CSV table of C-alpha atoms in Angstrom, one decimal:
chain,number,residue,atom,x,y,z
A,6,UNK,CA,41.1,167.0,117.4
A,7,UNK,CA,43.9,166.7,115.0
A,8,UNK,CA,43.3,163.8,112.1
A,9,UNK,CA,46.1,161.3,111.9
A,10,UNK,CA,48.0,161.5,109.4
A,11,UNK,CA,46.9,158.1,107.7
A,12,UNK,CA,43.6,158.4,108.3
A,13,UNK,CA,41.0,156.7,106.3
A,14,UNK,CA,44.3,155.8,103.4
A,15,UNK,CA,44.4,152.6,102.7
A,16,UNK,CA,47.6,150.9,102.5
A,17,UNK,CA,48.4,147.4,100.8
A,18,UNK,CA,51.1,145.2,102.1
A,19,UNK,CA,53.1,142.8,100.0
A,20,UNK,CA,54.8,141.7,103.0
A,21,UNK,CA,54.2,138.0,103.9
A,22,UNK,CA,55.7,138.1,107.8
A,23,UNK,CA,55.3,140.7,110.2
A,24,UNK,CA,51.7,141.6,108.8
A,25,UNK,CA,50.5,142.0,112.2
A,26,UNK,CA,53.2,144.6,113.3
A,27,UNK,CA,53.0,146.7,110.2
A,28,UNK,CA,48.9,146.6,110.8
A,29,UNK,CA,49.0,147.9,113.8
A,30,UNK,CA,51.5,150.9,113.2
A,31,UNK,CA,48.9,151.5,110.6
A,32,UNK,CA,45.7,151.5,112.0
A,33,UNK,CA,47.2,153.6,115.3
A,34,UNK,CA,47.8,156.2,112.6
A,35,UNK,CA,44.4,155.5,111.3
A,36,UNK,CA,45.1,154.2,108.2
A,37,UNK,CA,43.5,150.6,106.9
A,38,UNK,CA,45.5,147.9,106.0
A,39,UNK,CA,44.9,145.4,103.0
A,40,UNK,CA,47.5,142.3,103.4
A,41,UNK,CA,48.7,141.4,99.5
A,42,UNK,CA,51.4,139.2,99.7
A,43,UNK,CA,53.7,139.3,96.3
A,44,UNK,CA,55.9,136.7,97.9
A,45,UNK,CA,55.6,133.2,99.4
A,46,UNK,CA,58.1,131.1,101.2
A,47,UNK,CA,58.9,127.5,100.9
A,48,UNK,CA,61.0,125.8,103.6
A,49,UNK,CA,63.3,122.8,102.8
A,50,UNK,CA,63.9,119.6,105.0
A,51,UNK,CA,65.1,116.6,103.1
A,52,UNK,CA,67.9,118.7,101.6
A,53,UNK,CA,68.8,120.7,104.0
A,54,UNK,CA,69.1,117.9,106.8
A,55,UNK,CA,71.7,116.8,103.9
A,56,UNK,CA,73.5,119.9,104.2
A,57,UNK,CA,73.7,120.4,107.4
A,58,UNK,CA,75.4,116.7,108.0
A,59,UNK,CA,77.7,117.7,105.0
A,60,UNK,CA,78.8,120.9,106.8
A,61,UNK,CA,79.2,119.2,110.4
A,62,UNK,CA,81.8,116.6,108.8
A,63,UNK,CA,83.9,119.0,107.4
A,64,UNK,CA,85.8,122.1,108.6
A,65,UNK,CA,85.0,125.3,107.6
A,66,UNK,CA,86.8,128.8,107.7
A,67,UNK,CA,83.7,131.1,107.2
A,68,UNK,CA,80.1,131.2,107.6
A,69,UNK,CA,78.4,133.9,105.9
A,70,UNK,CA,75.0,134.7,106.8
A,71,UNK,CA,72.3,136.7,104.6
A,72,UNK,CA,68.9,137.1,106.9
A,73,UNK,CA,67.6,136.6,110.2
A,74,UNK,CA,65.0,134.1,109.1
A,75,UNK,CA,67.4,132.1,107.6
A,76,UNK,CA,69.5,132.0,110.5
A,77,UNK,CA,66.7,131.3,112.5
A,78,UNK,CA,65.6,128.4,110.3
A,79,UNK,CA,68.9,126.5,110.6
A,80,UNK,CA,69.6,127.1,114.0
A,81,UNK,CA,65.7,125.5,115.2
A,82,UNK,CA,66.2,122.5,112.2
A,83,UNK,CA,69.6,121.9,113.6
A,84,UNK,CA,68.0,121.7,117.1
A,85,UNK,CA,64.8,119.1,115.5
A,86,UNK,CA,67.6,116.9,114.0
A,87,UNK,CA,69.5,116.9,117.6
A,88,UNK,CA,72.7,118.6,115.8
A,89,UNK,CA,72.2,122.2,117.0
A,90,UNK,CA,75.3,121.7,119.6
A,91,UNK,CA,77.7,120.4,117.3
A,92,UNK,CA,76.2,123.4,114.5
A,93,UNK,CA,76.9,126.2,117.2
A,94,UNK,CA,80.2,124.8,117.4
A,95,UNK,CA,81.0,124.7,114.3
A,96,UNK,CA,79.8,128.1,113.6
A,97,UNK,CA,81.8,129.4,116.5
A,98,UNK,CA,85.0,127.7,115.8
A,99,UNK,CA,84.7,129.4,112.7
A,100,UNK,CA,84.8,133.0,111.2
A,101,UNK,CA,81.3,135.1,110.7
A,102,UNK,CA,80.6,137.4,108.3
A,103,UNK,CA,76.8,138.7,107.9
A,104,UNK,CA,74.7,141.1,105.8
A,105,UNK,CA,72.2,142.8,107.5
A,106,UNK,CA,71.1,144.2,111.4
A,107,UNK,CA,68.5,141.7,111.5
A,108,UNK,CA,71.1,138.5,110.8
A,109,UNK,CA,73.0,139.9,113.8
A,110,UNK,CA,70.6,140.9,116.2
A,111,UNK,CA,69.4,136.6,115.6
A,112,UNK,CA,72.8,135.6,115.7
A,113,UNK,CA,73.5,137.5,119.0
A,114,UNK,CA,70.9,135.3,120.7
A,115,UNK,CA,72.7,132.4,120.3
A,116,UNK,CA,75.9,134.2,121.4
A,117,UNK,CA,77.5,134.7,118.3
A,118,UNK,CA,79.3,138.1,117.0
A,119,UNK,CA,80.2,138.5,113.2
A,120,UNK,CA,83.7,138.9,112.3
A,121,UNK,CA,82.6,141.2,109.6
A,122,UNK,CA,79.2,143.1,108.7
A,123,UNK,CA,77.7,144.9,105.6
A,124,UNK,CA,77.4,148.7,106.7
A,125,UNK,CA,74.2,149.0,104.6
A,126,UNK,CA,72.9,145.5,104.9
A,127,UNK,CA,73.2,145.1,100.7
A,128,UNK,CA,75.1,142.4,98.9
A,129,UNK,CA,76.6,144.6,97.7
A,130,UNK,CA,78.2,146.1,100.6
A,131,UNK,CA,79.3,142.8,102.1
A,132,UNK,CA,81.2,141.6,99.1
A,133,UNK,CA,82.8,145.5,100.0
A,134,UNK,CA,83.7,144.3,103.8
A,135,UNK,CA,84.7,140.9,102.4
A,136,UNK,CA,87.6,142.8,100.2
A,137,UNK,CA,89.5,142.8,102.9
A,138,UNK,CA,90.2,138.9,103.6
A,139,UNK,CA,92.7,137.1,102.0
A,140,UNK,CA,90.4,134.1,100.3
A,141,UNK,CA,92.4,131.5,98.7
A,142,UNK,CA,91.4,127.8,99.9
A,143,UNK,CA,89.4,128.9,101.9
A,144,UNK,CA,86.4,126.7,102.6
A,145,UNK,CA,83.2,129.1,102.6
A,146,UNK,CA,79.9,128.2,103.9
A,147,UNK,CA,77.1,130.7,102.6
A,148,UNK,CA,73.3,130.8,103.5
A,149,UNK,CA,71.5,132.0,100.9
A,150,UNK,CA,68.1,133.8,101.1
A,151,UNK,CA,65.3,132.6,98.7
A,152,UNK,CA,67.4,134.1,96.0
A,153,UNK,CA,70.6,133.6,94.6
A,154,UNK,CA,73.2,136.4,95.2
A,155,UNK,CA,75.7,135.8,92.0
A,156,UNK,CA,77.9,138.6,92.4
A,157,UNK,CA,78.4,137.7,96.3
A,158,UNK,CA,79.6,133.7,94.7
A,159,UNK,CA,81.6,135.2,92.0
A,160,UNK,CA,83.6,137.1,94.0
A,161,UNK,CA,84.4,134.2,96.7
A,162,UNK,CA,85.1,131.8,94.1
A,163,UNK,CA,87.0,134.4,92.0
A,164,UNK,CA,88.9,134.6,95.4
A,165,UNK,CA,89.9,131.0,95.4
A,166,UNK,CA,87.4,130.5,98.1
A,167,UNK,CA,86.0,126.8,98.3
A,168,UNK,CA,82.3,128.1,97.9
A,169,UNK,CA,79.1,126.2,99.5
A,170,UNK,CA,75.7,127.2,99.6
A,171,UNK,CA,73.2,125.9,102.3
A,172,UNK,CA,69.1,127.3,101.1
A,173,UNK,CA,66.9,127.2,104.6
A,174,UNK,CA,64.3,128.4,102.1
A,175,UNK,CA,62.8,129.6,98.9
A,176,UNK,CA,60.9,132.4,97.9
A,177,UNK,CA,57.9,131.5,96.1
A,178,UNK,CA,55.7,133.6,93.1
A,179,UNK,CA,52.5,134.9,95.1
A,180,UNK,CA,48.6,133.8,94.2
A,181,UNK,CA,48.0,136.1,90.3
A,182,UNK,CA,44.3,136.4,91.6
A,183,UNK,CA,46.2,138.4,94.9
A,184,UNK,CA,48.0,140.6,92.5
A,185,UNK,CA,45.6,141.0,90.0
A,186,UNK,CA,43.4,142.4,93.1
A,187,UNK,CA,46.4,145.1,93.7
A,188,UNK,CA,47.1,145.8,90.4
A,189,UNK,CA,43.3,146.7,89.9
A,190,UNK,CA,43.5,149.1,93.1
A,191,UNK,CA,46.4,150.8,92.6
A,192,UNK,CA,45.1,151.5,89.0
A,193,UNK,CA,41.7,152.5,90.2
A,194,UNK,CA,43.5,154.3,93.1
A,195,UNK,CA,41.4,152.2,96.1
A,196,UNK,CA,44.6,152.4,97.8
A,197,UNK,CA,46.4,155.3,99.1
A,198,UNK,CA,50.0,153.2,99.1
A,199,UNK,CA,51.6,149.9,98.4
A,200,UNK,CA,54.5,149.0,100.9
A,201,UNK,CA,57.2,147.1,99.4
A,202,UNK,CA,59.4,144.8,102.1
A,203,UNK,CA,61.9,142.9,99.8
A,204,UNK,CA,63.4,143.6,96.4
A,205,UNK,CA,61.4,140.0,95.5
A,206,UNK,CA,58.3,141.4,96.0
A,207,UNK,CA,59.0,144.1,93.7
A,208,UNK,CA,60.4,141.5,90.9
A,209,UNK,CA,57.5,139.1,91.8
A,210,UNK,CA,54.7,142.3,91.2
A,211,UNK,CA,56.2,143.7,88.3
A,212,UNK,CA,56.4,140.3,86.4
A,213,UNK,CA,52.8,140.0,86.8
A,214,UNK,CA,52.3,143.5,85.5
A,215,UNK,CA,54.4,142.9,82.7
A,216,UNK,CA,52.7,140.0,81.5
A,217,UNK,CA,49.3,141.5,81.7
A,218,UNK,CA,50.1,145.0,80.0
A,219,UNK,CA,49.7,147.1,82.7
A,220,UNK,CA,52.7,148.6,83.2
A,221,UNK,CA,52.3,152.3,82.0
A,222,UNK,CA,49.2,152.4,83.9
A,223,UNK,CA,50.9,151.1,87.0
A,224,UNK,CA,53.5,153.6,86.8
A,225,UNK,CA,50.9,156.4,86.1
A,226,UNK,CA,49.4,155.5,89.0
A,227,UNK,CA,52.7,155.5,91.2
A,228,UNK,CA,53.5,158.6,90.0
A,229,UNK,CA,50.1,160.1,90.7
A,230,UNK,CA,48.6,160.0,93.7
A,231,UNK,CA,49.0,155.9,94.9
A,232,UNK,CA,52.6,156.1,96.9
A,233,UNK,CA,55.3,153.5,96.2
A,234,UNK,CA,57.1,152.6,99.7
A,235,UNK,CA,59.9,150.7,100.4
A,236,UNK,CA,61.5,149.4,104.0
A,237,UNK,CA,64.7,150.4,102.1
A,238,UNK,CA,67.7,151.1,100.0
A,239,UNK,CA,67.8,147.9,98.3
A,240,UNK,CA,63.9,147.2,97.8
A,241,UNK,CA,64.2,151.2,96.9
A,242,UNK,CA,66.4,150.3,93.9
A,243,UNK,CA,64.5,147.6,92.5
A,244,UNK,CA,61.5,149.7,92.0
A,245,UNK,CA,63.4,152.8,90.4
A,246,UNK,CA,64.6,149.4,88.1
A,247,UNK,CA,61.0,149.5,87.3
A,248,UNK,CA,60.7,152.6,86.3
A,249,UNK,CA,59.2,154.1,89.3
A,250,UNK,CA,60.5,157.3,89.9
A,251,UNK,CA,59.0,158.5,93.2
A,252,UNK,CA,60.1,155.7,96.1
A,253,UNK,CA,59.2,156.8,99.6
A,254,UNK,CA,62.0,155.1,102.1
A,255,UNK,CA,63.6,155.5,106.0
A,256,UNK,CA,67.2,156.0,106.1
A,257,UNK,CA,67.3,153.1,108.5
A,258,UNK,CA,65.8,150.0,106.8
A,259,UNK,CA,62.8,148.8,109.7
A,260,UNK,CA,59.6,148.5,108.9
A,261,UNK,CA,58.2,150.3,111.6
A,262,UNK,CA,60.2,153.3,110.4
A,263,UNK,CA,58.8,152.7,106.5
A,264,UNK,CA,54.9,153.0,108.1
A,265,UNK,CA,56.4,156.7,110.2
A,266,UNK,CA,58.0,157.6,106.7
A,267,UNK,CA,54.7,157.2,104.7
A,268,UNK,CA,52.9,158.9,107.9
A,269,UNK,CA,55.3,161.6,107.8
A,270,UNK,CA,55.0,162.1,104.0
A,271,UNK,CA,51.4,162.1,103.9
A,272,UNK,CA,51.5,164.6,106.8
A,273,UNK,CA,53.3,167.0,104.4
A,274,UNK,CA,50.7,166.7,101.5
């Protein structure tokens, strides 16, 4: 019988959704996996109900939308507050521009199709697709994603654009006992892999091992024989940022095809 390619690696998570999905890709490939969140996630209600009635009285030209979940999260508190009609409305009566697959495939299920979209699904490249739109006075509604994106606001207000910002959520610093348990297996090398889902996570980990010293042991480590994964090109970046050289990545940024990456690169070894 042929051994799976993960078998008996153990592989930690820093993911804090889609755990269960990721787990199970894993252990079918025989690999165990250790959940070690390097992100939480706080959601708002007073403030955004705030925002929401702010948005609803005015008109707006564009919507632009920067995850799923955050899409998600607006549409279902719109719906709670009994202003999801007038919000669908609103979005449709306006423009839509969004930044990743995921945003669109959400959008889509309430019958909504983006104007514009990021190619790559990076900040970056929607600022790129938003060259193209003539700006000035325009009033701009953005949902932002636990994080603030200031090159995406400078170039809108830059523009002339009339900028707002609506935060369904905030990303929170993970549990230091959590992280100081990862940082002691990748060091030890008890795991086989760490699996990076968001550039946060990377930022979140790193600030930890910064502040306790161990960052030339990490990056030993990750350039040894523990494996550095990351669902894609923007998480990707952030950890060459931290001086982590070898990054294993799909081309197409899911997280089922990150867990078939690190099977197919241990399959190699």
């Amino acid at each position: 019988m042929v051994e799976k390619a993960l078998t008996n690696k153990k592989i930690a998570l820093c993911a804090s959704r889609k755990i269960e999905e990721m787990s199970t890709l894993i252990t079918k490939q025989g690999g165990i996996p250790l959940s070690r969140p390097a992100q939480g996630t706080m959601f708002f209600n007073e403030e955004l109900k705030q925002q929401l009635y702010r948005i609803l009285n005015e008109q707006n030209d564009w919507f632009i939308f920067t995850t799923g979940i955050g899409v998600d999260t607006l549409m279902k508190k719109a719906d709670e507050w009994g202003i999801g009609e007038k919000f669908l409305q609103a979005i449709r009566q306006a423009h839509v521009a969004v930044r990743g697959y995921k945003t669109t495939n959400v959008l889509r299920t309430y019958g909504i199709s983006p104007h514009i979209t990021a190619e790559d699904g990076t900040t970056q490249g929607l600022v790129h697709a938003l060259k193209a739109v003539e700006w000035t006075d325009k009033r701009v509604v953005v949902q932002l994603y636990g994080d603030s994106a200031p090159s995406l606001q400078q170039f809108l207000v830059k523009q002339g654009a009339l900028y707002k910002e609506v935060w369904p959520y905030l990303h929170t610093p993970p549990t230091p006992d959590v992280m100081k348990q990862l940082v002691d297996e990748i060091i030890s090398r008890s795991v086989q892999a760490v699996c990076f889902t968001s550039a946060i996570q990377v930022r979140f980990f790193f600030s930890f091992v910064n502040e306790w010293g161990y960052i030339r042991e990490i990056k030993r480590a990750f350039g040894d024989n523990v494996v550095a994964v990351a669902v894609g090109k923007v998480t990707k970046e952030a950890l060459h940022e931290e001086g982590i050289a070898r990054v294993i990545a799909p081309d197409h940024e899911r997280m089922g095809a990150m867990i078939v990456e690190l099977a197919q690169y241990f399959d190699k070894q």
